[in-house]
CSV table of C-alpha atoms and ligand atoms in Angstrom, one decimal:
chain,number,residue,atom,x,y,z
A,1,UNK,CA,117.6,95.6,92.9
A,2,UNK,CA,115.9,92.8,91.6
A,3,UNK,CA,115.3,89.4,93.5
A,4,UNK,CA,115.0,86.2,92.1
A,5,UNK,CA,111.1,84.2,92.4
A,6,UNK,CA,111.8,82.2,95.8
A,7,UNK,CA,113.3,85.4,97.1
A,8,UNK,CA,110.7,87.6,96.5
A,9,UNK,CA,108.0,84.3,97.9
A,10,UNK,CA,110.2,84.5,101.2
A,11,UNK,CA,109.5,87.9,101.8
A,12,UNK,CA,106.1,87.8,100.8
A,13,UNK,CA,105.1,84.7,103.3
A,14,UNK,CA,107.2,87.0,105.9
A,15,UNK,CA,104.2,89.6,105.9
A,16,UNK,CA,101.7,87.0,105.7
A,17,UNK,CA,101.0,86.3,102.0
A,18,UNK,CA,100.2,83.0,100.8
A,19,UNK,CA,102.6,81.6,98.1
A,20,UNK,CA,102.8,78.6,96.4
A,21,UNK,CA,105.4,77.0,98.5
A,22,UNK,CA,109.0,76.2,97.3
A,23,UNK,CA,112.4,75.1,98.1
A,24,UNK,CA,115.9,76.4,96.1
A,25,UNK,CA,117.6,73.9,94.8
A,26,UNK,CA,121.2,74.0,92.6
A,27,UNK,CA,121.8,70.3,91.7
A,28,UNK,CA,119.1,67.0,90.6
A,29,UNK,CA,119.8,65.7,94.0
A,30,UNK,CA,119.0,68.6,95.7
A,31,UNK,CA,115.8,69.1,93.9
A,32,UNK,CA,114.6,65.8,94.9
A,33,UNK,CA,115.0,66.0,98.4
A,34,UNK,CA,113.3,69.8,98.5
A,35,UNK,CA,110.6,67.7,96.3
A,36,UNK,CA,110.4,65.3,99.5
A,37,UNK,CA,110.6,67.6,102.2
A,38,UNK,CA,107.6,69.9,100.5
A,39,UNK,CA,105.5,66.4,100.0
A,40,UNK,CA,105.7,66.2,104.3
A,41,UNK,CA,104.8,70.0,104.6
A,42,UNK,CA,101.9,69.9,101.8
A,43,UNK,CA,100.9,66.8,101.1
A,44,UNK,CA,101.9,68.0,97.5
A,45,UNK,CA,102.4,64.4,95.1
A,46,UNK,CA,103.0,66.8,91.8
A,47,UNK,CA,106.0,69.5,91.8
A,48,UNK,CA,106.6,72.2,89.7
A,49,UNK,CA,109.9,72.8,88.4
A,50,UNK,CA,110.8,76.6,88.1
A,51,UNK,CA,114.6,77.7,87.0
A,52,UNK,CA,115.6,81.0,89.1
A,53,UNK,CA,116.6,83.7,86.6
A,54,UNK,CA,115.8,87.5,86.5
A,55,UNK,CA,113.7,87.1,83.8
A,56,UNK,CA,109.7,86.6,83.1
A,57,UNK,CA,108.4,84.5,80.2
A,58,UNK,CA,109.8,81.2,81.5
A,59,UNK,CA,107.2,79.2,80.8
A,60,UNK,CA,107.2,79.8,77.2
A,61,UNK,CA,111.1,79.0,77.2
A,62,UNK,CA,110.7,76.1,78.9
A,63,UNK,CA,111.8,76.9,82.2
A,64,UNK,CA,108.8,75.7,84.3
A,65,UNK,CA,107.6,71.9,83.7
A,66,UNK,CA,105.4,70.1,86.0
A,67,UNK,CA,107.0,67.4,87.7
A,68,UNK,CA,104.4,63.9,88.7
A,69,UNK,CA,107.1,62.1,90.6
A,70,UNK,CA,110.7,62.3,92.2
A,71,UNK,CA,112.3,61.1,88.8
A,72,UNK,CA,110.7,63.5,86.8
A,73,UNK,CA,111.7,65.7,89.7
A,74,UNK,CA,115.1,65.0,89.0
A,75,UNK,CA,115.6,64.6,85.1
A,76,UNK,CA,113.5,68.1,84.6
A,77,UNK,CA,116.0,69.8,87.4
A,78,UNK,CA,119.1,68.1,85.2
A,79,UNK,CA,117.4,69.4,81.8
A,80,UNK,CA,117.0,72.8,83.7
A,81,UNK,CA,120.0,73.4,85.7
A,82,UNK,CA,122.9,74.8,83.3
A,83,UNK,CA,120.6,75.4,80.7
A,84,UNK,CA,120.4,78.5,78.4
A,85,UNK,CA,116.9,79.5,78.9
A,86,UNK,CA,115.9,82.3,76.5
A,87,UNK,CA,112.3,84.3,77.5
A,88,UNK,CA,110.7,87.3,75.4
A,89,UNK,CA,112.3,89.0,78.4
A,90,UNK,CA,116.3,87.7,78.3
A,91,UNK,CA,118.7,89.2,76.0
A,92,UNK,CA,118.8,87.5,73.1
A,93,UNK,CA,121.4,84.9,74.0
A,94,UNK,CA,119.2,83.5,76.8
A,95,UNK,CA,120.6,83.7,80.4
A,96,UNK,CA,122.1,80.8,82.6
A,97,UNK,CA,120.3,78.8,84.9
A,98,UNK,CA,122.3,78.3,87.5
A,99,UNK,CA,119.5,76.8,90.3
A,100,UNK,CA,115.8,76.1,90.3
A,101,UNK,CA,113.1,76.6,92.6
A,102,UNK,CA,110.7,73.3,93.3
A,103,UNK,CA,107.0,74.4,94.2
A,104,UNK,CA,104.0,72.3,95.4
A,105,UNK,CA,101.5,72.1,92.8
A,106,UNK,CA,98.5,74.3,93.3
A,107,UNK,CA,97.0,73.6,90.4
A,108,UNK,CA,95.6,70.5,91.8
A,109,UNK,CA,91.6,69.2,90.8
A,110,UNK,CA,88.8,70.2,92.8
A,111,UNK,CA,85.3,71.7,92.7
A,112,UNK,CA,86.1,74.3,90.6
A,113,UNK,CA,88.5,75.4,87.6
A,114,UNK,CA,91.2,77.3,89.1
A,115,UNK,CA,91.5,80.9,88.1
A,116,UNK,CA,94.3,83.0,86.8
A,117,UNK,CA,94.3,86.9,87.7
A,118,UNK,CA,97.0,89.4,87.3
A,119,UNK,CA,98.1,91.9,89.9
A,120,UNK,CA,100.9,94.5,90.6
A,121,UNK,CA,102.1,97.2,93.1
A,122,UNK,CA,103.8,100.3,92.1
A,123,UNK,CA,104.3,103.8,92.0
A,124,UNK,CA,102.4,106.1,89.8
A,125,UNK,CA,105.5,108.4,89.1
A,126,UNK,CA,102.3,111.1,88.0
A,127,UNK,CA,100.3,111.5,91.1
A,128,UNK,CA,102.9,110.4,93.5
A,129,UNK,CA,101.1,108.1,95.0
A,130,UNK,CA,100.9,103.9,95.0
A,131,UNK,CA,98.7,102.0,92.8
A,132,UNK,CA,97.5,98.2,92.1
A,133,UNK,CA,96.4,97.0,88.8
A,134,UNK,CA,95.1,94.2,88.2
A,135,UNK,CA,93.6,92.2,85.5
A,136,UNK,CA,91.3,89.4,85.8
A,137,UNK,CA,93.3,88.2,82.5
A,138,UNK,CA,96.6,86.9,84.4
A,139,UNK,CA,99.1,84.1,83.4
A,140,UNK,CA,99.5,85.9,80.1
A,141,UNK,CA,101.6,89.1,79.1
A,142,UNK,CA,99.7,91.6,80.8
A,143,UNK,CA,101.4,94.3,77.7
A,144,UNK,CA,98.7,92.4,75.2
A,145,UNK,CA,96.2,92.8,77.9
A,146,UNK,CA,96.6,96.3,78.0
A,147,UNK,CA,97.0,96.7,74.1
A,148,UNK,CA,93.8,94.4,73.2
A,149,UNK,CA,91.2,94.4,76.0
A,150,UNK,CA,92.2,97.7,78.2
A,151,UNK,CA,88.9,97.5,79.5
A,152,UNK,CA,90.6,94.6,81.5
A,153,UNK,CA,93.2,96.3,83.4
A,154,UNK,CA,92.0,97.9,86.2
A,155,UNK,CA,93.9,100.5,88.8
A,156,UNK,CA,93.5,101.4,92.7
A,157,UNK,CA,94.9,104.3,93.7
A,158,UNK,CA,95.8,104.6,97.2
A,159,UNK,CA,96.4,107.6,99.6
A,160,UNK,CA,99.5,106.8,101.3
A,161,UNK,CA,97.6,108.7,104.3
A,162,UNK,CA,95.3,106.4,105.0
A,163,UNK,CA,96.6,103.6,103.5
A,164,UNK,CA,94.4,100.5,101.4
A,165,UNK,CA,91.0,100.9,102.6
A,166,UNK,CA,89.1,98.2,103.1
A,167,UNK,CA,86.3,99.3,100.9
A,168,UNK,CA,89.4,99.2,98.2
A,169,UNK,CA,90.4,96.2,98.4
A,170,UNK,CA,86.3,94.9,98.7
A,171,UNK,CA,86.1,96.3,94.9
A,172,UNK,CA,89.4,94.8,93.8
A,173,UNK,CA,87.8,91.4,94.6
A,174,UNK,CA,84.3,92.4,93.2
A,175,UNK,CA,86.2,93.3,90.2
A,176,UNK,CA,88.0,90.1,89.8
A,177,UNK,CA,84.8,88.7,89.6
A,178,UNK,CA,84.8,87.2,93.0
A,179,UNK,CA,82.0,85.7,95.7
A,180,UNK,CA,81.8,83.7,98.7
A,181,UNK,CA,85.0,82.5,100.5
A,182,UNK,CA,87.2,83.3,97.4
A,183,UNK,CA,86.0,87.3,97.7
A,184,UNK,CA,86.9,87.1,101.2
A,185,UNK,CA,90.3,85.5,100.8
A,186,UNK,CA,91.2,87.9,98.1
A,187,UNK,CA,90.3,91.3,99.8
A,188,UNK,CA,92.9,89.5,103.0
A,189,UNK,CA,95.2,88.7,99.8
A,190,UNK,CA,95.3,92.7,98.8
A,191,UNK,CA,95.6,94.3,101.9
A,192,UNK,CA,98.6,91.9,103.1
A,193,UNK,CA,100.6,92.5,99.3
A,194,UNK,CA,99.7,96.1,100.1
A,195,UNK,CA,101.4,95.9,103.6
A,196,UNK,CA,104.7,93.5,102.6
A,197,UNK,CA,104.9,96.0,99.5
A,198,UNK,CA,105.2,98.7,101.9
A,199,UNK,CA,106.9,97.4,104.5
A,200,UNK,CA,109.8,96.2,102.6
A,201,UNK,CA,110.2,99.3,100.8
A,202,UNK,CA,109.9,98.2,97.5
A,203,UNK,CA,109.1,99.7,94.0
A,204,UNK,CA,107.6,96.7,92.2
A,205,UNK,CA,105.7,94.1,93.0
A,206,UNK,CA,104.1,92.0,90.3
A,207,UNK,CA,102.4,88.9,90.9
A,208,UNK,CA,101.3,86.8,87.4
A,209,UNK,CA,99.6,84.7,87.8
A,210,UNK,CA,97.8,85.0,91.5
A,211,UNK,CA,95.9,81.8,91.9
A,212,UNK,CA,92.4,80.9,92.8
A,213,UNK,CA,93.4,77.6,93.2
A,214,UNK,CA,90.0,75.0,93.2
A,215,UNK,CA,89.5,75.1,96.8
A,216,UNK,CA,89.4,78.9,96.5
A,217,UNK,CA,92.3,79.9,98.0
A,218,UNK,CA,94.3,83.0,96.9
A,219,UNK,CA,97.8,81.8,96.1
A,220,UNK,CA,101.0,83.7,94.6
A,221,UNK,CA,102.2,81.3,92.4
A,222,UNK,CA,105.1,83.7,90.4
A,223,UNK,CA,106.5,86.9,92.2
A,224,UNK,CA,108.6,89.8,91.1
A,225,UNK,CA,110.2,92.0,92.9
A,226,UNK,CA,112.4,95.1,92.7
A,227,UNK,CA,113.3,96.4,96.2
A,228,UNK,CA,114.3,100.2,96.4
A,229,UNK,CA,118.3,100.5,96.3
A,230,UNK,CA,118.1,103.4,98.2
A,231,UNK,CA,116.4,102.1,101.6
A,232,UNK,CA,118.6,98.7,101.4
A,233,UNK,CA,120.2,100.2,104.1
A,234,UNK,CA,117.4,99.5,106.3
A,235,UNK,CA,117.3,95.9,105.1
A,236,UNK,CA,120.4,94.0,105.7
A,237,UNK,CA,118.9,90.7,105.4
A,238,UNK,CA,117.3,92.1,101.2
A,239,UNK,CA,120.6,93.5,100.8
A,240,UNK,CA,122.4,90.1,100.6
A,241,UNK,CA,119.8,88.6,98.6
A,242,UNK,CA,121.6,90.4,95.7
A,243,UNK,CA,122.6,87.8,92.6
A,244,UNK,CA,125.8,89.8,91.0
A,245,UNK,CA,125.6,86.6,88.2
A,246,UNK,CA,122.4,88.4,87.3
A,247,UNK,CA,123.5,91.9,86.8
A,248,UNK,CA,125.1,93.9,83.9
A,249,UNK,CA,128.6,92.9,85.0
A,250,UNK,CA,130.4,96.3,84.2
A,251,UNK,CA,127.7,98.3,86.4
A,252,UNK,CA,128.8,95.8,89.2
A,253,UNK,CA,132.1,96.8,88.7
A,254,UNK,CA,131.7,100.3,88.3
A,255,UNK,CA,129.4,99.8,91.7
A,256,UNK,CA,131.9,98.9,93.5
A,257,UNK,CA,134.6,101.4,92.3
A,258,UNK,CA,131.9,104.2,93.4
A,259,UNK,CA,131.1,105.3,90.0
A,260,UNK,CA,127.8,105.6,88.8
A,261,UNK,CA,127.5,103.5,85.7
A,262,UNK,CA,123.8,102.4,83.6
A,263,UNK,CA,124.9,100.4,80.2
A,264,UNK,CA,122.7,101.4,77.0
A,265,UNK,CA,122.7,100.5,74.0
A,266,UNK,CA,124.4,103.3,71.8
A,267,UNK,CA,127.6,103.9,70.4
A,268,UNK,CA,128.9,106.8,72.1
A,269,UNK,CA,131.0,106.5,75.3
A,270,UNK,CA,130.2,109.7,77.9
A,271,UNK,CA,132.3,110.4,81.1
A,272,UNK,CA,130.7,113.2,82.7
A,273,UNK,CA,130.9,115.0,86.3
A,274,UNK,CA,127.2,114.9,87.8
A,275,UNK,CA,124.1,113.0,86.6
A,276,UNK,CA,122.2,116.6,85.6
A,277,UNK,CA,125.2,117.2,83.0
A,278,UNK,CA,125.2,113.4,82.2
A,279,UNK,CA,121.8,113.5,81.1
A,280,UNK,CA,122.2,116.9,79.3
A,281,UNK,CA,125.1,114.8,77.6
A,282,UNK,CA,122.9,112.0,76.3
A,283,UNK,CA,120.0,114.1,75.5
A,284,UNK,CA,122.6,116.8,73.4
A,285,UNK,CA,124.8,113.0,71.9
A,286,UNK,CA,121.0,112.1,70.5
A,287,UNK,CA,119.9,115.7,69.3
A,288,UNK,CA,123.7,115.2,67.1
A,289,UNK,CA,122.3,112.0,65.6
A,290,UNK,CA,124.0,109.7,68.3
A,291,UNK,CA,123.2,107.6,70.5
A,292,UNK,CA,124.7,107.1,74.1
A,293,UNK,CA,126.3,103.5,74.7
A,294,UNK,CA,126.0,104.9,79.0
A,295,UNK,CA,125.5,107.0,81.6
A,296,UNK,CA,128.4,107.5,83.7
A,297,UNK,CA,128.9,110.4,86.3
A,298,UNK,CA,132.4,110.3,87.5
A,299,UNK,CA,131.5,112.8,90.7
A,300,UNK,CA,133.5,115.1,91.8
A,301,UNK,CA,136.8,114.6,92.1
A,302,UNK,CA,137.6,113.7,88.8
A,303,UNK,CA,141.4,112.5,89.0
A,304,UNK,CA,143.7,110.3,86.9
A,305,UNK,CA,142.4,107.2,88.9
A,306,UNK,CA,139.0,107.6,88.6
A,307,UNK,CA,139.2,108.3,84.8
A,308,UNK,CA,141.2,105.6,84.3
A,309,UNK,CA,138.4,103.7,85.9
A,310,UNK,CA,136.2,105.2,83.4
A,311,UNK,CA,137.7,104.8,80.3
A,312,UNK,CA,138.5,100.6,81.4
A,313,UNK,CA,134.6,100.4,82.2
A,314,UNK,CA,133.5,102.1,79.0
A,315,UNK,CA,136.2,100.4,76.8
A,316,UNK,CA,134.5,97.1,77.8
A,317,UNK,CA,131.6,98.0,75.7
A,318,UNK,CA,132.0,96.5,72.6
A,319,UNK,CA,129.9,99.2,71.3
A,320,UNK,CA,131.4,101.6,71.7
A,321,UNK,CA,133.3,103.6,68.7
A,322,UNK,CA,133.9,107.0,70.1
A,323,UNK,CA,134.1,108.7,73.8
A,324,UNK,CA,132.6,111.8,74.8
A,325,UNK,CA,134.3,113.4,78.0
A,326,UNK,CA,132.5,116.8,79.5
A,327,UNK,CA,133.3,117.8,82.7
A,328,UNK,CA,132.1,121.3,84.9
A,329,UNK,CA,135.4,122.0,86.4
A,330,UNK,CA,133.8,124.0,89.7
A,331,UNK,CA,135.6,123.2,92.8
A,332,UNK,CA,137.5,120.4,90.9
A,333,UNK,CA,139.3,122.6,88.5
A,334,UNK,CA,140.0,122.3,84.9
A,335,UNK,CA,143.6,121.3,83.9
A,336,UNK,CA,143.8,118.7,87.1
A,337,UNK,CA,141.5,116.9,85.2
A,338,UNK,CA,143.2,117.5,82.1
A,339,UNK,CA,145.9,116.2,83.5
A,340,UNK,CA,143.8,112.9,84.9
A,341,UNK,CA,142.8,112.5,81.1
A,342,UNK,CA,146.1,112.6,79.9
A,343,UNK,CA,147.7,110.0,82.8
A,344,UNK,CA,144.8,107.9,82.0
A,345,UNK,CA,145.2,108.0,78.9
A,346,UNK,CA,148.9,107.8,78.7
A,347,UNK,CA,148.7,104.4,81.4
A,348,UNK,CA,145.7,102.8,79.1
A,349,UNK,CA,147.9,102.5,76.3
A,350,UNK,CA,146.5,100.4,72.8
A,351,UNK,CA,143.7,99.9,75.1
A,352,UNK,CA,142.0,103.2,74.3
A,353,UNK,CA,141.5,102.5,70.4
A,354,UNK,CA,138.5,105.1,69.4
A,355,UNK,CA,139.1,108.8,69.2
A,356,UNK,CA,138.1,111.0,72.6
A,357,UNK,CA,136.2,114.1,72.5
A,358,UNK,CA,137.1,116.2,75.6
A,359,UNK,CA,134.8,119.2,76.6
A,360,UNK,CA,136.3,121.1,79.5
A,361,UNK,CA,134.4,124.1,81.1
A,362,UNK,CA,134.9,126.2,84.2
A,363,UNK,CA,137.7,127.1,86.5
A,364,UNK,CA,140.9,126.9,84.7
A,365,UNK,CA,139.4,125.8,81.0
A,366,UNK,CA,141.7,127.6,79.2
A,367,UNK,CA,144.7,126.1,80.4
A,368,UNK,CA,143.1,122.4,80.1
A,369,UNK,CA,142.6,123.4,76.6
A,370,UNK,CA,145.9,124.0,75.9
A,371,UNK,CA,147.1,121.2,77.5
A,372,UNK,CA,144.8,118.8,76.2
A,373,UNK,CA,145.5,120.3,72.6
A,374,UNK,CA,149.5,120.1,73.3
A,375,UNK,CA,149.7,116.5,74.8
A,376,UNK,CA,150.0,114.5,71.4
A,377,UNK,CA,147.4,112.2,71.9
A,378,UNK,CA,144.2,111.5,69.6
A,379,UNK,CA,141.7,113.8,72.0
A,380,UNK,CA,140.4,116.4,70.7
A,381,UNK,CA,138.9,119.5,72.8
A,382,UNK,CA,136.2,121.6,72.2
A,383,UNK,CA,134.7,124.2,74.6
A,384,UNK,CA,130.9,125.1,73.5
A,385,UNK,CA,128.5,122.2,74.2
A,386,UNK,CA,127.1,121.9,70.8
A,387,UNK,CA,130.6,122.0,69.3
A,388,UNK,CA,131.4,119.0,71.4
A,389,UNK,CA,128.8,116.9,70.3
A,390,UNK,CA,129.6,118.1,66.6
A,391,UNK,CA,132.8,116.4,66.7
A,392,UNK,CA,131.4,113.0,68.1
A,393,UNK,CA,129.0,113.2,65.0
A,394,UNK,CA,131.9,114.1,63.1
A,395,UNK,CA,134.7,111.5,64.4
A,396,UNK,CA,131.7,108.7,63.7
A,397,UNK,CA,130.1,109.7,59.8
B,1,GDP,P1,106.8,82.9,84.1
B,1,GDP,O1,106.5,82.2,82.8
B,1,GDP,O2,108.3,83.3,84.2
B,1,GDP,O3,105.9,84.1,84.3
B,1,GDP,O4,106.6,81.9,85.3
B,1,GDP,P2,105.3,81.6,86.2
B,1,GDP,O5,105.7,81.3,87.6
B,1,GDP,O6,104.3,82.6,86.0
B,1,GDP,O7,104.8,80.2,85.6
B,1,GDP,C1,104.4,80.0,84.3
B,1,GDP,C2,103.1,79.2,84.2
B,1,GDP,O8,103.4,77.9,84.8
B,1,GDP,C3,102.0,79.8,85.1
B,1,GDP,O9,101.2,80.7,84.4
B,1,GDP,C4,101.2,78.5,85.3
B,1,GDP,O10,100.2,78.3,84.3
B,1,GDP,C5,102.2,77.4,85.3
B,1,GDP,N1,102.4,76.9,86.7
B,1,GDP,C6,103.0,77.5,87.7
B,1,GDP,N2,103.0,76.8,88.8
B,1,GDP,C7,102.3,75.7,88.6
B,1,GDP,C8,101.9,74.6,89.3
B,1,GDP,O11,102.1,74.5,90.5
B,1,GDP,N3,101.2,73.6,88.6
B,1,GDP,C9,100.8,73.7,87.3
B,1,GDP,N4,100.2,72.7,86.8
B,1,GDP,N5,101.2,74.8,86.6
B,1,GDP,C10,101.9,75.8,87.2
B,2,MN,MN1,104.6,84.7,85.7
């Protein structure tokens, strides 16, 4: 689950790391009085604007402007609020702002120039085990970073034994090109990210650009993260943090109906029993020539209600020009859901307007065959894997 900036800052100040501090705001007016009440707490005169949408690359779309004084406060909130923004990282057609987050400034004069960096905290899916890379090249797209200067990007490893050792965290800073008070503030910075990122069960953490502001503190000024959907249940507080207006609307749906649904962007409808077939059913769609428009595993008890479910969430891909069913009747046996694809289908109606591949093996396959086969409708059955996949290609050239 993904959180939006001021989310992911709240959490972040909850295990002790410094952010740039900021107030949610969803109209001008409010925006102006978070702008006041963060001058008392700061001593901030400039605000930055920052429209709340999960989605990097705001700044280039113009969703962050700097703010010098309460009208400005209020006329870039009413520019931004409502707005369409479009990022390198939105679809195409932007996404909507619907509230904006109103930092201090940290970007303020002083001794020295401040100092952007890059840093992030994941999981190395190879080793297993938790890394941070960083990059003393931050505030830019860290992808060009890695494509141009890859000497740049640097990575810790960490033993999730022991933990981020201090001498880690020491050459994370020495790295950055650190000294003095900064070097010390940034090896505190590390080991707190390390802890919050641990602590809050999370599986991303990026922060671009952490700030060495001109009094050489260590600032957060942006923050991503993606919590872990599986250990929500041990955070009810993350788990209502969720923004549904953010989120592929037909995997919400098919969320809450108990179906496990991931929108992509292919032509080819599946409705499968058990994500280990599902994926056998994409990989087996693209070896065809095809490409899979989802992943959908109905689970086990594949019955007229659930497939009727199914065929409404994959009919709302516009996409989509022919549906793949192939289900592993086991312990749910073969003709009852032959018999769920044909009450579905009979109860969808005009709805169902692309042709339907059904693949039935297992217990009873032979009589969902034939039933399939004798219902009238435009489904046709196949019983070999490859064959199955054949007709999709066929039913599509
Ligand atoms: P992103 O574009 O979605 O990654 O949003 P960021 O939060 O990273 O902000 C984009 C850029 O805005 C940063 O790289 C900074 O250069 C700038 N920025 C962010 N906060 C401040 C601030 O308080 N003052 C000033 N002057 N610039 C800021
Ligand atoms: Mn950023």
């Amino acid at each position: 689950m993904n959180l939006h900036e001021y989310q992911a800052k709240s959490i972040l100040s909850d295990f002790g790391v410094t952010v740039q501090r900021g107030i949610v705001a969803t109209t001008p007016e409010e925006a102006v009085e978070a702008a006041k009440k963060l001058t008392e707490e700061t001593g901030t005169g400039w605000h930055i604007v920052k429209a709340q949408i999960h989605a990097g690359g705001r700044g280039k779309g113009g969703g962050v402007k700097l703010a010098k004084n309460l009208q400005e406060v209020k006329d870039i909130s009413n520019e931004i609020i409502g707005m369409n923004l479009v990022t390198p990282q939105t679809p195409k057609e932007g996404k909507k702002v619907h509230q904006v987050m109103i930092g201090e400034d940290v970007y303020y004069p002083g001794d020295n120039e401040p100092e952007e960096y890059y840093m992030s905290v994941l999981l190395n899916r190879n080793t297993g085990r938790t890394m941070i890379m960083y990059s003393p090249e931050g505030g830019m797209d860290i992808e060009t970073v890695a494509e141009e200067t890859p000497e740049k990007v640097f990575t810790e490893e960490i033993d999730p034994a022991t933990g981020l050792l201090p001498f880690q965290a020491r050459r994370i800073a020495f790295n950055l090109g650190l000294s003095g008070k900064a070097f010390k503030g940034m090896t505190k910075f590390v080991s707190q990210l390390y802890n919050a990122y641990e602590k809050s069960d999370s599986s991303l953490f990026e922060i671009n650009p952490v700030l060495k502001a001109s009094d050489d503190r260590i600032i957060a000024v942006d923050a991503k993260v993606t919590l872990d959907d599986s250990a929500l249940y041990r955070h009810k507080d993350y788990a209502e943090m969720r923004d549904e207006r953010e989120e592929n609307p037909i995997e919400v749906e098919a969320g809450k109906a108990g179906l496990n649904y991931v929108d992509l962007d292919g032509n080819v409808g599946c409705m499968v029993n058990g994500a280990g077939l599902a994926m056998a059913t994409m990989d087996l769609i693209k070896q065809a020539g095809g490409n899979p428009a989802n992943f959908l595993d109905v689970g086990g008890t594949a019955d007229a209600a659930r497939v009727e479910k199914a065929f409404d969430l994959i009919l709302q891909d516009e996409n989509v020009e022919a549906i793949l069913i192939n289900i592993f009747g086991g312990i749910v046996r073969c003709d009852r859901v032959a018999q769920g694809v044909i009450d579905a289908y009979k109860n969808m109606g005009d709805r169902i307007n692309v042709p339907i591949i059904v693949r039935l093996q297992g217990t009873n396959a032979e009589e969902a065959k034939k039933m399939i086969d004798e219902s009238g409708l435009n489904v046709e059955s196949a019983v070999a894997f490859q064959e199955a996949a054949d007709k999709v290609q066929k039913v599509l050239s």
